[in-house]
Amino acid sequence: MNYNTNDTNDFDRYDEYEDQFDPNSNSRQSRRQGKHKSSRAPKPALPQESLNDLAEILDLENEFNITYQPSRYEAGWLVDTLRPFYEQALIADVLALVRGGKEATVYCCEAHPSVGLPLLAAKVYRPRKFRSLRNDAAYREGRQILTSEGRAVKNNDHRVMRAIGKKSAFGIEVAQTSWLMYEFKTLQALHAMGAAVPKPVAVGEHGVLMGYYGDAEMPAPTLSEVRLDRDEAVPLLAETLRNVELMLSRGLIHGDLSAYNILYWEGQIVLIDFPQVINSHSNPQSYQILRRDVTRVCEYFQRQGAPSDPAQITDRLWAEYVNMSPADWLDVLPDDLDEDSDEDERAAS
């Protein structure tokens, strides 16, 4: 494919893309045009004492002190990532680290009284220099790039696609934003359908705020940490497969499902970690990825005494929900992604 690097319109569009993928960016266009002159007379300046008092009040209102004591390298980006949630009156404090992974770290937060929940989980994606991204090429196949507002980027927007391919600073930021937004939007869609997933509360530049499982003393463990009786394992396997089927009914496959990405709390399971979710109809590896998810889940429950045939389960689900015509599978795609298309260690995080 040829690219015209002398096309000035492309550079204007590049600025627009940077605005789309940087929610903290101010409008470059407004800076170019300068400030508009006001016809009103300027207000008289406040005395210095009043300015000092005002600054002190604002500092107190915006102060974000947390109970959790982060490490030296963690402190800055943790507070910067979670401060917007504090300023939006969603969280009041950060209490503890729940679990860390290669890509993200999860924290237990005290919820603001207005939220109506005692605790929330904040999943904070690590800054690029502190994390090691796994190869996500298999998951990006057949999936659109999402902006920080959750809108899909056109495949013919060559500037964005080339930036991602070259892994430039802008391209890496675009890829990370899309990765995070897929998690948040998937949680929104599945929670609305009644799936066993955390309730999504808010999304920020580098983090997702969601429902918390566990209590103040102990977070919910993953299934990998739990030994089940057979009488409990059988219904929990059925519940896990119900969620896999529910996702497939919307054209989605988790992509990294195993006992490491399923929480267990008070006899119930909750599926987590959705940034790598794939479209079952557009990803050429979707069958293999679905079979891997089902096999990993079944192998865990088999060790707990719940028999299953993962190959048979995979083929049944595939035949019922995926092996259909394009006209049919438009009806099972998430509404937001459908609309936009027209315009191996577990991270345990």
mmCIF file of C-alpha atoms in Angstrom:
data_model
loop_
_atom_site.group_PDB
_atom_site.id
_atom_site.type_symbol
_atom_site.label_atom_id
_atom_site.label_comp_id
_atom_site.label_asym_id
_atom_site.label_seq_id
_atom_site.Cartn_x
_atom_site.Cartn_y
_atom_site.Cartn_z
ATOM 1 C CA MET A 1 0.000 0.000 0.000
ATOM 2 C CA ASN A 2 1.334 3.460 -0.924
ATOM 3 C CA TYR A 3 1.216 6.400 1.450
ATOM 4 C CA ASN A 4 1.403 10.027 0.368
ATOM 5 C CA THR A 5 3.570 11.640 3.051
ATOM 6 C CA ASN A 6 3.186 15.051 1.427
ATOM 7 C CA ASP A 7 -0.548 15.192 1.963
ATOM 8 C CA THR A 8 -1.018 18.023 4.457
ATOM 9 C CA ASN A 9 -4.553 16.866 5.149
ATOM 10 C CA ASP A 10 -3.105 13.693 6.664
ATOM 11 C CA PHE A 11 -1.087 15.742 9.139
ATOM 12 C CA ASP A 12 -4.206 17.659 10.143
ATOM 13 C CA ARG A 13 -5.960 14.334 10.652
ATOM 14 C CA TYR A 14 -3.007 13.105 12.723
ATOM 15 C CA ASP A 15 -3.612 15.975 15.156
ATOM 16 C CA GLU A 16 -7.259 14.963 15.325
ATOM 17 C CA TYR A 17 -6.254 11.370 16.096
ATOM 18 C CA GLU A 18 -3.981 12.506 18.912
ATOM 19 C CA ASP A 19 -6.918 14.418 20.385
ATOM 20 C CA GLN A 20 -9.120 11.315 20.089
ATOM 21 C CA PHE A 21 -6.674 9.027 21.837
ATOM 22 C CA ASP A 22 -5.549 11.518 24.515
ATOM 23 C CA PRO A 23 -8.531 12.412 26.717
ATOM 24 C CA ASN A 24 -6.403 14.979 28.546
ATOM 25 C CA SER A 25 -5.402 16.789 25.367
ATOM 26 C CA ASN A 26 -6.689 20.288 24.731
ATOM 27 C CA SER A 27 -7.899 21.234 21.280
ATOM 28 C CA ARG A 28 -4.927 22.032 19.094
ATOM 29 C CA GLN A 29 -7.202 23.969 16.790
ATOM 30 C CA SER A 30 -8.214 26.335 19.571
ATOM 31 C CA ARG A 31 -4.573 26.908 20.450
ATOM 32 C CA ARG A 32 -3.773 27.745 16.834
ATOM 33 C CA GLN A 33 -6.562 30.285 16.667
ATOM 34 C CA GLY A 34 -5.575 31.939 19.918
ATOM 35 C CA LYS A 35 -7.863 33.330 22.566
ATOM 36 C CA HIS A 36 -10.861 35.380 21.571
ATOM 37 C CA LYS A 37 -10.858 38.939 22.793
ATOM 38 C CA SER A 38 -13.640 39.785 25.181
ATOM 39 C CA SER A 39 -15.667 42.946 24.757
ATOM 40 C CA ARG A 40 -16.296 43.103 28.498
ATOM 41 C CA ALA A 41 -14.075 45.038 30.842
ATOM 42 C CA PRO A 42 -11.655 42.859 32.831
ATOM 43 C CA LYS A 43 -12.592 42.024 36.396
ATOM 44 C CA PRO A 44 -10.517 43.677 39.107
ATOM 45 C CA ALA A 45 -7.670 41.513 40.370
ATOM 46 C CA LEU A 46 -8.050 39.833 43.740
ATOM 47 C CA PRO A 47 -5.689 40.866 46.544
ATOM 48 C CA GLN A 48 -2.727 38.519 47.026
ATOM 49 C CA GLU A 49 -4.059 37.349 50.403
ATOM 50 C CA SER A 50 -7.331 36.276 48.786
ATOM 51 C CA LEU A 51 -5.487 34.466 46.019
ATOM 52 C CA ASN A 52 -3.437 32.558 48.585
ATOM 53 C CA ASP A 53 -6.570 31.619 50.534
ATOM 54 C CA LEU A 54 -8.285 30.447 47.333
ATOM 55 C CA ALA A 55 -5.286 28.357 46.303
ATOM 56 C CA GLU A 56 -5.182 26.736 49.740
ATOM 57 C CA ILE A 57 -8.897 25.898 49.578
ATOM 58 C CA LEU A 58 -8.555 24.386 46.105
ATOM 59 C CA ASP A 59 -5.548 22.320 47.196
ATOM 60 C CA LEU A 60 -7.480 20.945 50.154
ATOM 61 C CA GLU A 61 -10.478 20.081 47.986
ATOM 62 C CA ASN A 62 -8.338 18.318 45.392
ATOM 63 C CA GLU A 63 -6.044 16.538 47.840
ATOM 64 C CA PHE A 64 -5.984 12.806 47.207
ATOM 65 C CA ASN A 65 -4.306 11.017 50.092
ATOM 66 C CA ILE A 66 -4.515 7.234 50.073
ATOM 67 C CA THR A 67 -4.191 4.632 52.816
ATOM 68 C CA TYR A 68 -2.320 2.144 50.635
ATOM 69 C CA GLN A 69 1.436 2.750 50.633
ATOM 70 C CA PRO A 70 2.667 2.220 47.056
ATOM 71 C CA SER A 71 6.235 1.458 46.133
ATOM 72 C CA ARG A 72 8.506 4.242 44.974
ATOM 73 C CA TYR A 73 8.038 3.414 41.292
ATOM 74 C CA GLU A 74 4.314 2.840 41.646
ATOM 75 C CA ALA A 75 3.272 5.985 43.539
ATOM 76 C CA GLY A 76 3.211 8.617 40.808
ATOM 77 C CA TRP A 77 1.322 6.789 38.088
ATOM 78 C CA LEU A 78 -1.069 5.156 40.559
ATOM 79 C CA VAL A 79 -2.262 8.464 42.016
ATOM 80 C CA ASP A 80 -2.332 10.155 38.600
ATOM 81 C CA THR A 81 -4.452 7.335 37.159
ATOM 82 C CA LEU A 82 -6.939 7.162 40.024
ATOM 83 C CA ARG A 83 -7.205 10.884 40.820
ATOM 84 C CA PRO A 84 -9.907 11.474 38.138
ATOM 85 C CA PHE A 85 -12.084 8.815 39.816
ATOM 86 C CA TYR A 86 -11.564 10.614 43.139
ATOM 87 C CA GLU A 87 -12.442 13.986 41.606
ATOM 88 C CA GLN A 88 -15.590 12.463 40.059
ATOM 89 C CA ALA A 89 -16.688 11.346 43.546
ATOM 90 C CA LEU A 90 -16.442 7.654 42.652
ATOM 91 C CA ILE A 91 -13.723 6.585 45.086
ATOM 92 C CA ALA A 92 -12.679 8.002 48.461
ATOM 93 C CA ASP A 93 -9.494 6.027 49.137
ATOM 94 C CA VAL A 94 -7.181 3.300 47.845
ATOM 95 C CA LEU A 95 -6.976 0.593 50.503
ATOM 96 C CA ALA A 96 -4.827 -2.243 49.187
ATOM 97 C CA LEU A 97 -3.222 -3.984 46.243
ATOM 98 C CA VAL A 98 -5.322 -6.976 45.194
ATOM 99 C CA ARG A 99 -3.189 -8.601 42.513
ATOM 100 C CA GLY A 100 -0.610 -7.654 39.923
ATOM 101 C CA GLY A 101 0.084 -8.924 36.441
ATOM 102 C CA LYS A 102 2.229 -8.223 33.409
ATOM 103 C CA GLU A 103 -0.145 -5.612 32.039
ATOM 104 C CA ALA A 104 -2.175 -4.270 34.938
ATOM 105 C CA THR A 105 -2.528 -4.127 38.695
ATOM 106 C CA VAL A 106 -5.822 -4.298 40.595
ATOM 107 C CA TYR A 107 -6.459 -2.252 43.743
ATOM 108 C CA CYS A 108 -9.232 -2.342 46.339
ATOM 109 C CA CYS A 109 -10.760 1.122 46.730
ATOM 110 C CA GLU A 110 -13.186 2.582 49.210
ATOM 111 C CA ALA A 111 -16.165 3.774 47.169
ATOM 112 C CA HIS A 112 -17.592 7.252 47.536
ATOM 113 C CA PRO A 113 -20.890 7.163 49.513
ATOM 114 C CA SER A 114 -22.796 8.320 46.412
ATOM 115 C CA VAL A 115 -21.875 5.119 44.540
ATOM 116 C CA GLY A 116 -23.950 2.907 46.825
ATOM 117 C CA LEU A 117 -21.266 0.227 47.207
ATOM 118 C CA PRO A 118 -18.705 -0.128 49.989
ATOM 119 C CA LEU A 119 -15.780 -1.156 47.764
ATOM 120 C CA LEU A 120 -14.698 -0.916 44.129
ATOM 121 C CA ALA A 121 -11.877 -2.521 42.159
ATOM 122 C CA ALA A 122 -9.575 -0.281 40.119
ATOM 123 C CA LYS A 123 -7.669 -2.027 37.357
ATOM 124 C CA VAL A 124 -4.706 0.173 36.485
ATOM 125 C CA TYR A 125 -2.779 -0.537 33.296
ATOM 126 C CA ARG A 126 0.924 -0.123 33.912
ATOM 127 C CA PRO A 127 2.926 2.563 32.117
ATOM 128 C CA ARG A 128 4.725 1.143 29.096
ATOM 129 C CA LYS A 129 8.172 1.443 30.705
ATOM 130 C CA PHE A 130 7.062 -0.693 33.689
ATOM 131 C CA ARG A 131 5.220 -3.446 31.849
ATOM 132 C CA SER A 132 5.851 -6.140 29.299
ATOM 133 C CA LEU A 133 3.099 -6.343 26.712
ATOM 134 C CA ARG A 134 2.387 -9.845 25.507
ATOM 135 C CA ASN A 135 1.943 -10.460 21.817
ATOM 136 C CA ASP A 136 -1.624 -9.374 21.131
ATOM 137 C CA ALA A 137 -1.565 -9.777 17.355
ATOM 138 C CA ALA A 138 -3.837 -12.851 17.433
ATOM 139 C CA TYR A 139 -6.464 -10.920 19.381
ATOM 140 C CA ARG A 140 -6.331 -7.791 17.207
ATOM 141 C CA GLU A 141 -7.140 -9.742 14.041
ATOM 142 C CA GLY A 142 -10.575 -8.805 12.734
ATOM 143 C CA ARG A 143 -11.128 -6.214 15.465
ATOM 144 C CA GLN A 144 -11.442 -2.472 15.078
ATOM 145 C CA ILE A 145 -9.283 0.099 16.852
ATOM 146 C CA LEU A 146 -11.202 2.015 19.533
ATOM 147 C CA THR A 147 -10.587 5.595 20.667
ATOM 148 C CA SER A 148 -10.737 6.754 24.293
ATOM 149 C CA GLU A 149 -14.418 7.532 23.699
ATOM 150 C CA GLY A 150 -15.092 3.986 22.499
ATOM 151 C CA ARG A 151 -15.556 4.927 18.836
ATOM 152 C CA ALA A 152 -14.091 2.734 16.110
ATOM 153 C CA VAL A 153 -11.382 4.060 13.794
ATOM 154 C CA LYS A 154 -11.903 3.429 10.086
ATOM 155 C CA ASN A 155 -9.622 0.803 8.605
ATOM 156 C CA ASN A 156 -8.713 3.235 5.829
ATOM 157 C CA ASP A 157 -7.335 5.744 8.339
ATOM 158 C CA HIS A 158 -3.815 4.923 7.244
ATOM 159 C CA ARG A 159 -2.067 7.305 9.621
ATOM 160 C CA VAL A 160 -3.323 5.427 12.678
ATOM 161 C CA MET A 161 -2.756 1.986 11.154
ATOM 162 C CA ARG A 162 0.776 2.876 10.104
ATOM 163 C CA ALA A 163 1.570 4.290 13.560
ATOM 164 C CA ILE A 164 0.428 1.040 15.168
ATOM 165 C CA GLY A 165 2.408 -1.041 12.684
ATOM 166 C CA LYS A 166 5.583 0.962 13.302
ATOM 167 C CA LYS A 167 5.002 0.932 17.080
ATOM 168 C CA SER A 168 5.703 4.619 17.330
ATOM 169 C CA ALA A 169 4.940 6.415 20.611
ATOM 170 C CA PHE A 170 1.597 7.506 19.198
ATOM 171 C CA GLY A 171 0.895 4.037 17.817
ATOM 172 C CA ILE A 172 1.601 2.389 21.175
ATOM 173 C CA GLU A 173 -0.721 4.873 22.898
ATOM 174 C CA VAL A 174 -3.449 4.103 20.359
ATOM 175 C CA ALA A 175 -3.048 0.340 20.852
ATOM 176 C CA GLN A 176 -3.130 0.645 24.642
ATOM 177 C CA THR A 177 -6.220 2.865 24.562
ATOM 178 C CA SER A 178 -8.015 0.397 22.287
ATOM 179 C CA TRP A 179 -6.990 -2.533 24.515
ATOM 180 C CA LEU A 180 -8.423 -0.801 27.590
ATOM 181 C CA MET A 181 -11.627 0.313 25.873
ATOM 182 C CA TYR A 182 -12.370 -3.220 24.671
ATOM 183 C CA GLU A 183 -12.346 -4.355 28.281
ATOM 184 C CA PHE A 184 -14.683 -1.591 29.425
ATOM 185 C CA LYS A 185 -17.146 -1.860 26.546
ATOM 186 C CA THR A 186 -17.247 -5.661 26.821
ATOM 187 C CA LEU A 187 -18.017 -5.408 30.540
ATOM 188 C CA GLN A 188 -20.805 -2.943 29.759
ATOM 189 C CA ALA A 189 -22.383 -5.240 27.163
ATOM 190 C CA LEU A 190 -22.081 -8.442 29.201
ATOM 191 C CA HIS A 191 -23.202 -6.939 32.503
ATOM 192 C CA ALA A 192 -26.316 -5.558 30.809
ATOM 193 C CA MET A 193 -27.055 -9.098 29.552
ATOM 194 C CA GLY A 194 -26.835 -10.614 33.014
ATOM 195 C CA ALA A 195 -23.454 -12.258 32.620
ATOM 196 C CA ALA A 196 -21.364 -13.076 35.687
ATOM 197 C CA VAL A 197 -18.910 -10.191 35.250
ATOM 198 C CA PRO A 198 -17.982 -7.169 37.392
ATOM 199 C CA LYS A 199 -20.200 -4.128 37.024
ATOM 200 C CA PRO A 200 -18.316 -1.464 35.011
ATOM 201 C CA VAL A 201 -18.385 1.903 36.794
ATOM 202 C CA ALA A 202 -16.012 4.213 34.913
ATOM 203 C CA VAL A 203 -13.040 4.254 32.573
ATOM 204 C CA GLY A 204 -10.060 6.597 32.562
ATOM 205 C CA GLU A 205 -6.924 7.155 30.543
ATOM 206 C CA HIS A 206 -5.107 4.166 32.037
ATOM 207 C CA GLY A 207 -7.617 2.438 34.274
ATOM 208 C CA VAL A 208 -11.036 0.823 34.644
ATOM 209 C CA LEU A 209 -13.207 1.106 37.762
ATOM 210 C CA MET A 210 -15.524 -1.820 38.396
ATOM 211 C CA GLY A 211 -17.346 -3.887 41.004
ATOM 212 C CA TYR A 212 -15.227 -5.518 43.693
ATOM 213 C CA TYR A 213 -15.535 -9.130 44.901
ATOM 214 C CA GLY A 214 -14.366 -10.061 48.359
ATOM 215 C CA ASP A 215 -14.296 -7.988 51.508
ATOM 216 C CA ALA A 216 -11.968 -5.449 53.120
ATOM 217 C CA GLU A 217 -9.872 -8.245 54.640
ATOM 218 C CA MET A 218 -9.586 -10.553 51.638
ATOM 219 C CA PRO A 219 -10.234 -10.244 47.896
ATOM 220 C CA ALA A 220 -12.035 -13.041 46.086
ATOM 221 C CA PRO A 221 -9.507 -15.697 45.023
ATOM 222 C CA THR A 222 -9.321 -17.043 41.508
ATOM 223 C CA LEU A 223 -10.540 -20.590 40.867
ATOM 224 C CA SER A 224 -6.898 -21.610 40.443
ATOM 225 C CA GLU A 225 -6.504 -21.035 44.189
ATOM 226 C CA VAL A 226 -9.639 -22.963 45.179
ATOM 227 C CA ARG A 227 -10.346 -26.646 45.725
ATOM 228 C CA LEU A 228 -14.013 -27.491 45.091
ATOM 229 C CA ASP A 229 -16.154 -30.427 46.131
ATOM 230 C CA ARG A 230 -17.714 -32.317 43.228
ATOM 231 C CA ASP A 231 -21.210 -31.223 44.279
ATOM 232 C CA GLU A 232 -20.099 -27.603 43.894
ATOM 233 C CA ALA A 233 -17.891 -28.090 40.837
ATOM 234 C CA VAL A 234 -20.651 -29.496 38.604
ATOM 235 C CA PRO A 235 -23.024 -26.487 38.838
ATOM 236 C CA LEU A 236 -20.129 -23.993 38.658
ATOM 237 C CA LEU A 237 -18.902 -25.631 35.435
ATOM 238 C CA ALA A 238 -22.403 -25.261 34.025
ATOM 239 C CA GLU A 239 -22.466 -21.595 35.087
ATOM 240 C CA THR A 240 -19.087 -20.949 33.474
ATOM 241 C CA LEU A 241 -20.201 -22.529 30.203
ATOM 242 C CA ARG A 242 -23.448 -20.538 30.364
ATOM 243 C CA ASN A 243 -21.347 -17.379 30.310
ATOM 244 C CA VAL A 244 -19.200 -18.667 27.441
ATOM 245 C CA GLU A 245 -22.396 -19.373 25.501
ATOM 246 C CA LEU A 246 -23.856 -15.983 26.418
ATOM 247 C CA MET A 247 -20.763 -14.287 25.020
ATOM 248 C CA LEU A 248 -20.950 -16.340 21.831
ATOM 249 C CA SER A 249 -24.570 -15.304 21.390
ATOM 250 C CA ARG A 250 -23.158 -11.763 21.025
ATOM 251 C CA GLY A 251 -20.358 -12.844 18.718
ATOM 252 C CA LEU A 252 -17.701 -12.623 21.459
ATOM 253 C CA ILE A 253 -15.013 -14.992 22.761
ATOM 254 C CA HIS A 254 -13.101 -14.230 25.961
ATOM 255 C CA GLY A 255 -9.769 -15.243 24.445
ATOM 256 C CA ASP A 256 -7.887 -15.967 27.677
ATOM 257 C CA LEU A 257 -10.369 -17.850 29.836
ATOM 258 C CA SER A 258 -9.075 -20.227 32.482
ATOM 259 C CA ALA A 259 -9.194 -20.808 36.241
ATOM 260 C CA TYR A 260 -6.803 -17.839 36.552
ATOM 261 C CA ASN A 261 -9.412 -15.442 35.141
ATOM 262 C CA ILE A 262 -12.465 -16.601 37.099
ATOM 263 C CA LEU A 263 -13.072 -15.331 40.627
ATOM 264 C CA TYR A 264 -14.775 -17.411 43.317
ATOM 265 C CA TRP A 265 -16.703 -15.787 46.149
ATOM 266 C CA GLU A 266 -19.417 -17.155 48.420
ATOM 267 C CA GLY A 267 -20.175 -20.071 46.130
ATOM 268 C CA GLN A 268 -20.425 -17.962 42.964
ATOM 269 C CA ILE A 269 -18.053 -17.391 40.022
ATOM 270 C CA VAL A 270 -17.234 -14.128 38.222
ATOM 271 C CA LEU A 271 -15.405 -13.898 34.896
ATOM 272 C CA ILE A 272 -12.736 -11.173 34.641
ATOM 273 C CA ASP A 273 -10.082 -9.800 32.243
ATOM 274 C CA PHE A 274 -11.621 -8.937 28.874
ATOM 275 C CA PRO A 275 -9.162 -6.665 27.005
ATOM 276 C CA GLN A 276 -8.262 -9.435 24.529
ATOM 277 C CA VAL A 277 -11.892 -10.313 23.697
ATOM 278 C CA ILE A 278 -12.299 -11.267 20.031
ATOM 279 C CA ASN A 279 -15.095 -11.284 17.471
ATOM 280 C CA SER A 280 -16.044 -14.883 16.763
ATOM 281 C CA HIS A 281 -16.952 -14.127 13.140
ATOM 282 C CA SER A 282 -14.141 -11.863 11.976
ATOM 283 C CA ASN A 283 -11.102 -13.342 13.705
ATOM 284 C CA PRO A 284 -9.632 -16.165 11.585
ATOM 285 C CA GLN A 285 -8.375 -17.951 14.717
ATOM 286 C CA SER A 286 -11.674 -17.775 16.584
ATOM 287 C CA TYR A 287 -12.371 -21.529 16.570
ATOM 288 C CA GLN A 288 -8.949 -22.372 17.976
ATOM 289 C CA ILE A 289 -9.241 -19.630 20.613
ATOM 290 C CA LEU A 290 -12.732 -20.776 21.638
ATOM 291 C CA ARG A 291 -11.571 -24.389 21.897
ATOM 292 C CA ARG A 292 -8.608 -23.324 24.035
ATOM 293 C CA ASP A 293 -10.893 -21.373 26.397
ATOM 294 C CA VAL A 294 -13.335 -24.255 26.766
ATOM 295 C CA THR A 295 -10.558 -26.833 27.192
ATOM 296 C CA ARG A 296 -8.800 -24.868 29.939
ATOM 297 C CA VAL A 297 -12.045 -24.419 31.846
ATOM 298 C CA CYS A 298 -13.031 -28.074 31.493
ATOM 299 C CA GLU A 299 -9.588 -29.302 32.542
ATOM 300 C CA TYR A 300 -9.820 -27.346 35.795
ATOM 301 C CA PHE A 301 -13.299 -28.628 36.615
ATOM 302 C CA GLN A 302 -12.339 -32.182 35.678
ATOM 303 C CA ARG A 303 -9.690 -32.021 38.403
ATOM 304 C CA GLN A 304 -12.475 -30.985 40.793
ATOM 305 C CA GLY A 305 -14.548 -34.013 39.855
ATOM 306 C CA ALA A 306 -16.868 -32.507 37.201
ATOM 307 C CA PRO A 307 -16.685 -34.572 33.974
ATOM 308 C CA SER A 308 -16.916 -32.908 30.550
ATOM 309 C CA ASP A 309 -15.939 -33.287 26.914
ATOM 310 C CA PRO A 310 -14.360 -29.971 25.812
ATOM 311 C CA ALA A 311 -14.134 -30.932 22.139
ATOM 312 C CA GLN A 312 -17.817 -31.850 21.995
ATOM 313 C CA ILE A 313 -18.806 -28.686 23.882
ATOM 314 C CA THR A 314 -16.737 -26.492 21.553
ATOM 315 C CA ASP A 315 -18.176 -28.034 18.405
ATOM 316 C CA ARG A 316 -21.743 -27.690 19.683
ATOM 317 C CA LEU A 317 -21.273 -24.023 20.555
ATOM 318 C CA TRP A 318 -19.518 -23.317 17.270
ATOM 319 C CA ALA A 319 -22.242 -24.976 15.208
ATOM 320 C CA GLU A 320 -25.007 -23.141 17.058
ATOM 321 C CA TYR A 321 -23.585 -19.619 17.267
ATOM 322 C CA VAL A 322 -20.784 -19.157 14.753
ATOM 323 C CA ASN A 323 -21.321 -21.388 11.752
ATOM 324 C CA MET A 324 -23.945 -19.134 10.217
ATOM 325 C CA SER A 325 -24.285 -16.668 7.380
ATOM 326 C CA PRO A 326 -23.083 -13.046 7.708
ATOM 327 C CA ALA A 327 -26.694 -11.858 7.534
ATOM 328 C CA ASP A 328 -27.442 -13.948 10.620
ATOM 329 C CA TRP A 329 -24.461 -12.997 12.748
ATOM 330 C CA LEU A 330 -25.142 -9.274 12.390
ATOM 331 C CA ASP A 331 -28.015 -9.942 14.786
ATOM 332 C CA VAL A 332 -25.736 -11.250 17.538
ATOM 333 C CA LEU A 333 -22.945 -8.670 17.402
ATOM 334 C CA PRO A 334 -22.858 -6.020 20.160
ATOM 335 C CA ASP A 335 -24.970 -3.049 19.061
ATOM 336 C CA ASP A 336 -22.200 -0.508 19.538
ATOM 337 C CA LEU A 337 -19.580 -2.454 17.556
ATOM 338 C CA ASP A 338 -22.083 -3.299 14.830
ATOM 339 C CA GLU A 339 -22.927 0.380 14.471
ATOM 340 C CA ASP A 340 -19.271 1.386 14.407
ATOM 341 C CA SER A 341 -18.516 -1.093 11.630
ATOM 342 C CA ASP A 342 -20.645 0.938 9.435
ATOM 343 C CA GLU A 343 -18.824 4.298 10.053
ATOM 344 C CA ASP A 344 0.764 -17.598 28.165
ATOM 345 C CA GLU A 345 1.113 -17.106 31.679
ATOM 346 C CA ARG A 346 -2.097 -15.672 33.041
ATOM 347 C CA ALA A 347 -1.902 -12.007 33.973
ATOM 348 C CA ALA A 348 -4.549 -12.673 36.661
ATOM 349 C CA SER A 349 -5.170 -8.940 36.916
#
